PDB file of C-alpha atoms in Angstrom:
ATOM      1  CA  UNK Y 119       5.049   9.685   8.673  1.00 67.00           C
ATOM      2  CA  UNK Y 120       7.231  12.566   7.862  1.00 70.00           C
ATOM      3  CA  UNK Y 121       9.827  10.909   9.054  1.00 80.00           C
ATOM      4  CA  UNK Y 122       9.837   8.329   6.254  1.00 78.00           C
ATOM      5  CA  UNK Y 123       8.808   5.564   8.570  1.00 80.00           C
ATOM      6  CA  UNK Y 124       5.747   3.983   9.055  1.00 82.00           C
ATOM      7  CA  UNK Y 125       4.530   3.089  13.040  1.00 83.00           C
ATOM      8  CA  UNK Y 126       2.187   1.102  14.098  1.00 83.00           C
ATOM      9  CA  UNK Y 127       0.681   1.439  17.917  1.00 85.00           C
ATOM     10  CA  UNK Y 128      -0.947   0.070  20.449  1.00 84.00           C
ATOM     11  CA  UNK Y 129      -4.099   1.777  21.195  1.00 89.00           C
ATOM     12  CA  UNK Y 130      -4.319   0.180  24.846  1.00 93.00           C
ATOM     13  CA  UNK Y 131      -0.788   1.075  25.904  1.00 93.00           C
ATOM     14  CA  UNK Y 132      -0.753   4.174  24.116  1.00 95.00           C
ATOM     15  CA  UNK Y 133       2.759   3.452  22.207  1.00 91.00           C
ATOM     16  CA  UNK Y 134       4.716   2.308  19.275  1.00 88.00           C
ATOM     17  CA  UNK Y 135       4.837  -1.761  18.054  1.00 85.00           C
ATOM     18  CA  UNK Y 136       6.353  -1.232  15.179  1.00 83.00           C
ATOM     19  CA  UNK Y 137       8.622   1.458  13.343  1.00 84.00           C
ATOM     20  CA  UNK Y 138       9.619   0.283  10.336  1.00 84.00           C
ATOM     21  CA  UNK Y 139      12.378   2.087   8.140  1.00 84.00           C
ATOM     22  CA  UNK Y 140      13.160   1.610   3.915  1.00 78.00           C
ATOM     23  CA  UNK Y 141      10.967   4.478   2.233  1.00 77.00           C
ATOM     24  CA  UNK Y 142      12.598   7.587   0.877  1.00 74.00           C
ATOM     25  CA  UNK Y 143       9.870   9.426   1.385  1.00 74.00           C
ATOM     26  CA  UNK Y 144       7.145  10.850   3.288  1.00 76.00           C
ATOM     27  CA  UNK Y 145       4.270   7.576   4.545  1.00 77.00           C
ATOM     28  CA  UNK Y 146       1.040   8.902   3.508  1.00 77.00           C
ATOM     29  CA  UNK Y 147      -0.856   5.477   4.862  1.00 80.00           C
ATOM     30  CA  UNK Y 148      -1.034   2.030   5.394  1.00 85.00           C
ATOM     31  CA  UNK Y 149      -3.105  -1.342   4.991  1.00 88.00           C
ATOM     32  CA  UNK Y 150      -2.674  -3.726   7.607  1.00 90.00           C
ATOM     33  CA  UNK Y 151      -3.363  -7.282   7.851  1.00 93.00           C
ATOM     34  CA  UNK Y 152      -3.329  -8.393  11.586  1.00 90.00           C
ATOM     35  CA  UNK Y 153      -4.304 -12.337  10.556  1.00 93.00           C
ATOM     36  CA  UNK Y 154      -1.283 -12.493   8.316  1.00 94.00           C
ATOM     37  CA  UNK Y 155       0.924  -9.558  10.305  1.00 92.00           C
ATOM     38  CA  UNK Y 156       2.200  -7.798   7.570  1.00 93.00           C
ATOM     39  CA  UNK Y 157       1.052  -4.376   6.356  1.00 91.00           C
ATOM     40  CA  UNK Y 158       1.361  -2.767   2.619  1.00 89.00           C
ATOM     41  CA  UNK Y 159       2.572   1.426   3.128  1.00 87.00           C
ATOM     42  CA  UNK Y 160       3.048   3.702   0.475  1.00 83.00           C
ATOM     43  CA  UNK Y 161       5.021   7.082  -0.218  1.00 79.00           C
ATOM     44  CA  UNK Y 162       4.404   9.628  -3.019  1.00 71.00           C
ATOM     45  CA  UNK Y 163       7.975  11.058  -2.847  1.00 72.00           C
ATOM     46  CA  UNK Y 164       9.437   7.420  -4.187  1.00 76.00           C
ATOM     47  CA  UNK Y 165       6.800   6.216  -5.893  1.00 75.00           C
ATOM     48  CA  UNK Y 166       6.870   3.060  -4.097  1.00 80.00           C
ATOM     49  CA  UNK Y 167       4.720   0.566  -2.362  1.00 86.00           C
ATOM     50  CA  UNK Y 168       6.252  -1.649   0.117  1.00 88.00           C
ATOM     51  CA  UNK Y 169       4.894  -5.199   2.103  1.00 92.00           C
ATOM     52  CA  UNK Y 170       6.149  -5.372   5.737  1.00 91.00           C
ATOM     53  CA  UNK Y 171       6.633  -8.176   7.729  1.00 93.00           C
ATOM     54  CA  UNK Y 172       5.223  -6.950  10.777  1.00 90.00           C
ATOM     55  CA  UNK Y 173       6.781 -10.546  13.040  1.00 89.00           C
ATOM     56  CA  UNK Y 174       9.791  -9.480  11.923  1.00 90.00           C
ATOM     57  CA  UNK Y 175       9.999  -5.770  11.495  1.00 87.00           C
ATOM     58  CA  UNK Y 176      11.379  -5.962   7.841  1.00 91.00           C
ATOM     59  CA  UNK Y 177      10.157  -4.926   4.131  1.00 91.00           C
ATOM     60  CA  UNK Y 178       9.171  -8.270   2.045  1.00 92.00           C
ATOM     61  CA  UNK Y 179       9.188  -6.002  -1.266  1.00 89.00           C
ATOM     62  CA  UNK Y 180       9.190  -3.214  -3.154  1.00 87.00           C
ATOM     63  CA  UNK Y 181       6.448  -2.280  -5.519  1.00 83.00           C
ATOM     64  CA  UNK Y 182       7.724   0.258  -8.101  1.00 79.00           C
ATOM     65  CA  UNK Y 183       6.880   0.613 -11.791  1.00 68.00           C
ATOM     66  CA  UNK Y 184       3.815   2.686 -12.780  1.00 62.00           C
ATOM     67  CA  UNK Y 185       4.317   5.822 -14.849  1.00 56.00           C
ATOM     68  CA  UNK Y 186       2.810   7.529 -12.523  1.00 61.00           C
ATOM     69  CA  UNK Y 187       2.436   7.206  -8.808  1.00 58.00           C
ATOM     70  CA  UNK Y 188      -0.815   5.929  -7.577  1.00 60.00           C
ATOM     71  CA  UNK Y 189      -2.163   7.978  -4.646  1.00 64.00           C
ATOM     72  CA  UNK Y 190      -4.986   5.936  -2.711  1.00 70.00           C
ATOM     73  CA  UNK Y 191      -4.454   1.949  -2.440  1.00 76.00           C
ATOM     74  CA  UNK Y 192      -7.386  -0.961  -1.492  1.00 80.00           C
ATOM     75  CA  UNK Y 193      -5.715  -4.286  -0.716  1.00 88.00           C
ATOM     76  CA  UNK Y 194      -7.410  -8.141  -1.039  1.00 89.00           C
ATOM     77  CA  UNK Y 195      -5.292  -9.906   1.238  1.00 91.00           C
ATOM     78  CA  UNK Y 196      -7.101 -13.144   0.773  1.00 91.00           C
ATOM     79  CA  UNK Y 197      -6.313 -13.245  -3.090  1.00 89.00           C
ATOM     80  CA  UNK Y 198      -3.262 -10.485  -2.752  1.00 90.00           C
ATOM     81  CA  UNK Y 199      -4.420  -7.942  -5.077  1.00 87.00           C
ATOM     82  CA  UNK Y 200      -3.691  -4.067  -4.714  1.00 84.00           C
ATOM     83  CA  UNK Y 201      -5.990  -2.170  -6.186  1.00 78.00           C
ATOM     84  CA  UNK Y 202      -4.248   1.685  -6.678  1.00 80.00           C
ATOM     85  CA  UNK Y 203      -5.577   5.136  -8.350  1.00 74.00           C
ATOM     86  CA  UNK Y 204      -4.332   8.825  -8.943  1.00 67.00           C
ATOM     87  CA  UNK Y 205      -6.992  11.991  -7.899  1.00 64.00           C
ATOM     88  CA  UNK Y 206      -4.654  13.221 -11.567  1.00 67.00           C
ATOM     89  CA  UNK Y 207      -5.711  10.879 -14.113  1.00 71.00           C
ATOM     90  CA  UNK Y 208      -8.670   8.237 -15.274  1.00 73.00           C
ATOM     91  CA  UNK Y 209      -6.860   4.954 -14.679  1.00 77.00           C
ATOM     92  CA  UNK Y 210      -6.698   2.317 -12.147  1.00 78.00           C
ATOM     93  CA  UNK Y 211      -3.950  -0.377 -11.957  1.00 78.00           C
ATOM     94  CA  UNK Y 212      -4.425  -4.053 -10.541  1.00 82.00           C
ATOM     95  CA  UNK Y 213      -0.560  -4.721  -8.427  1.00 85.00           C
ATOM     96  CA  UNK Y 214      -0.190  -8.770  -7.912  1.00 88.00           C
ATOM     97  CA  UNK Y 215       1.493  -9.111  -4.271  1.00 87.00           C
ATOM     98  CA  UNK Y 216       3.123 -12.693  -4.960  1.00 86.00           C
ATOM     99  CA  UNK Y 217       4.523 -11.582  -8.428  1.00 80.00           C
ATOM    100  CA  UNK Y 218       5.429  -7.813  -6.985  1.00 77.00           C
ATOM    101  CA  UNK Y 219       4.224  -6.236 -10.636  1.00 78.00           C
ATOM    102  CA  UNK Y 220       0.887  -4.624 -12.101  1.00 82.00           C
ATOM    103  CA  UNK Y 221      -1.144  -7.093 -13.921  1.00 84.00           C
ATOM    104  CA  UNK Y 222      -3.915  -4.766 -15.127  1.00 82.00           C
ATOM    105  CA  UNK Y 223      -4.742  -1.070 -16.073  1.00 78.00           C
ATOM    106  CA  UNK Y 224      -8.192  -0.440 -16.318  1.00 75.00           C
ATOM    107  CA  UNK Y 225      -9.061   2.571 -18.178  1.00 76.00           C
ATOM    108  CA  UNK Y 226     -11.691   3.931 -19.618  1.00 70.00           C
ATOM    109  CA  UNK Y 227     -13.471   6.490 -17.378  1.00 69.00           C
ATOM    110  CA  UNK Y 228     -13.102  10.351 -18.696  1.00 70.00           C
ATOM    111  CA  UNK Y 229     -12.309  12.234 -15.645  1.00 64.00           C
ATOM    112  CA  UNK Y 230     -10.137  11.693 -12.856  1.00 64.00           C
ATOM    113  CA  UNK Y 231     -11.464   8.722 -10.920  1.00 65.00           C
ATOM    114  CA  UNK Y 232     -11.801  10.023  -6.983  1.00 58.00           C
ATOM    115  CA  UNK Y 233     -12.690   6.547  -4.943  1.00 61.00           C
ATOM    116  CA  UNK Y 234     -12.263   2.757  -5.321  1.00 60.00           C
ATOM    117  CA  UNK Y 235     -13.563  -0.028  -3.848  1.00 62.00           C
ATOM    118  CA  UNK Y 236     -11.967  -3.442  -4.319  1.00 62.00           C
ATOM    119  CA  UNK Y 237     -14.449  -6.688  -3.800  1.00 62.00           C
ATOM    120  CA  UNK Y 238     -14.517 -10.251  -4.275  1.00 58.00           C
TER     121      UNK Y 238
END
């Protein structure tokens, strides 16, 4: 949210399971993995990725490192692959979740690349 924090609720009792602090910016969304409970947020303002816990409430890392920040995220949880892109520019990166980096940047479309769609 606004707030810098990211929430997670409880549709049937209408309120907050989670708040989770550590961004310095604004949460624009998340990715959530309820088999595994942790969830993958992400904030313009920073830059930043980060992996939550969500059994115990805490960030498991910090993805940083891309020239420039990557805007709309896809996540394979199964394999732990983030799949990010920027409405700015024509390139996609590939994040690895277990080694906290980008592996790949795929380039090679000419305009700004506007959806994604990460499959096995």
């Amino acid at each position: 949210g606004a707030d810098n924090t990211l929430r997670l609720w409880s549709l049937e009792h209408g309120r907050a399971v989670h708040r989770l602090r550590g961004h310095a910016g604004r949460v624009w969304s998340v990715e959530v993995d309820w088999e595994h409970q942790r969830a993958l947020s992400w904030s313009f303002a920073e830059h930043a990725m980060r992996l939550w816990s969500l059994e115990r409430g805490e960030c498991l890392l910090e993805l940083t490192g891309q020239p420039a920040w990557r805007g709309c995220v896809d996540v394979d949880w199964e394999d732990n692959f983030v799949l990010t892109l920027s409405y700015s520019d024509q390139e996609l990166w590939v994040w690895d979740l277990c080694g906290s980096k980008p592996v790949h940047k795929l380039v090679g479309h000419e305009a700004p690349v506007r959806c994604r769609s990460l499959q096995r």
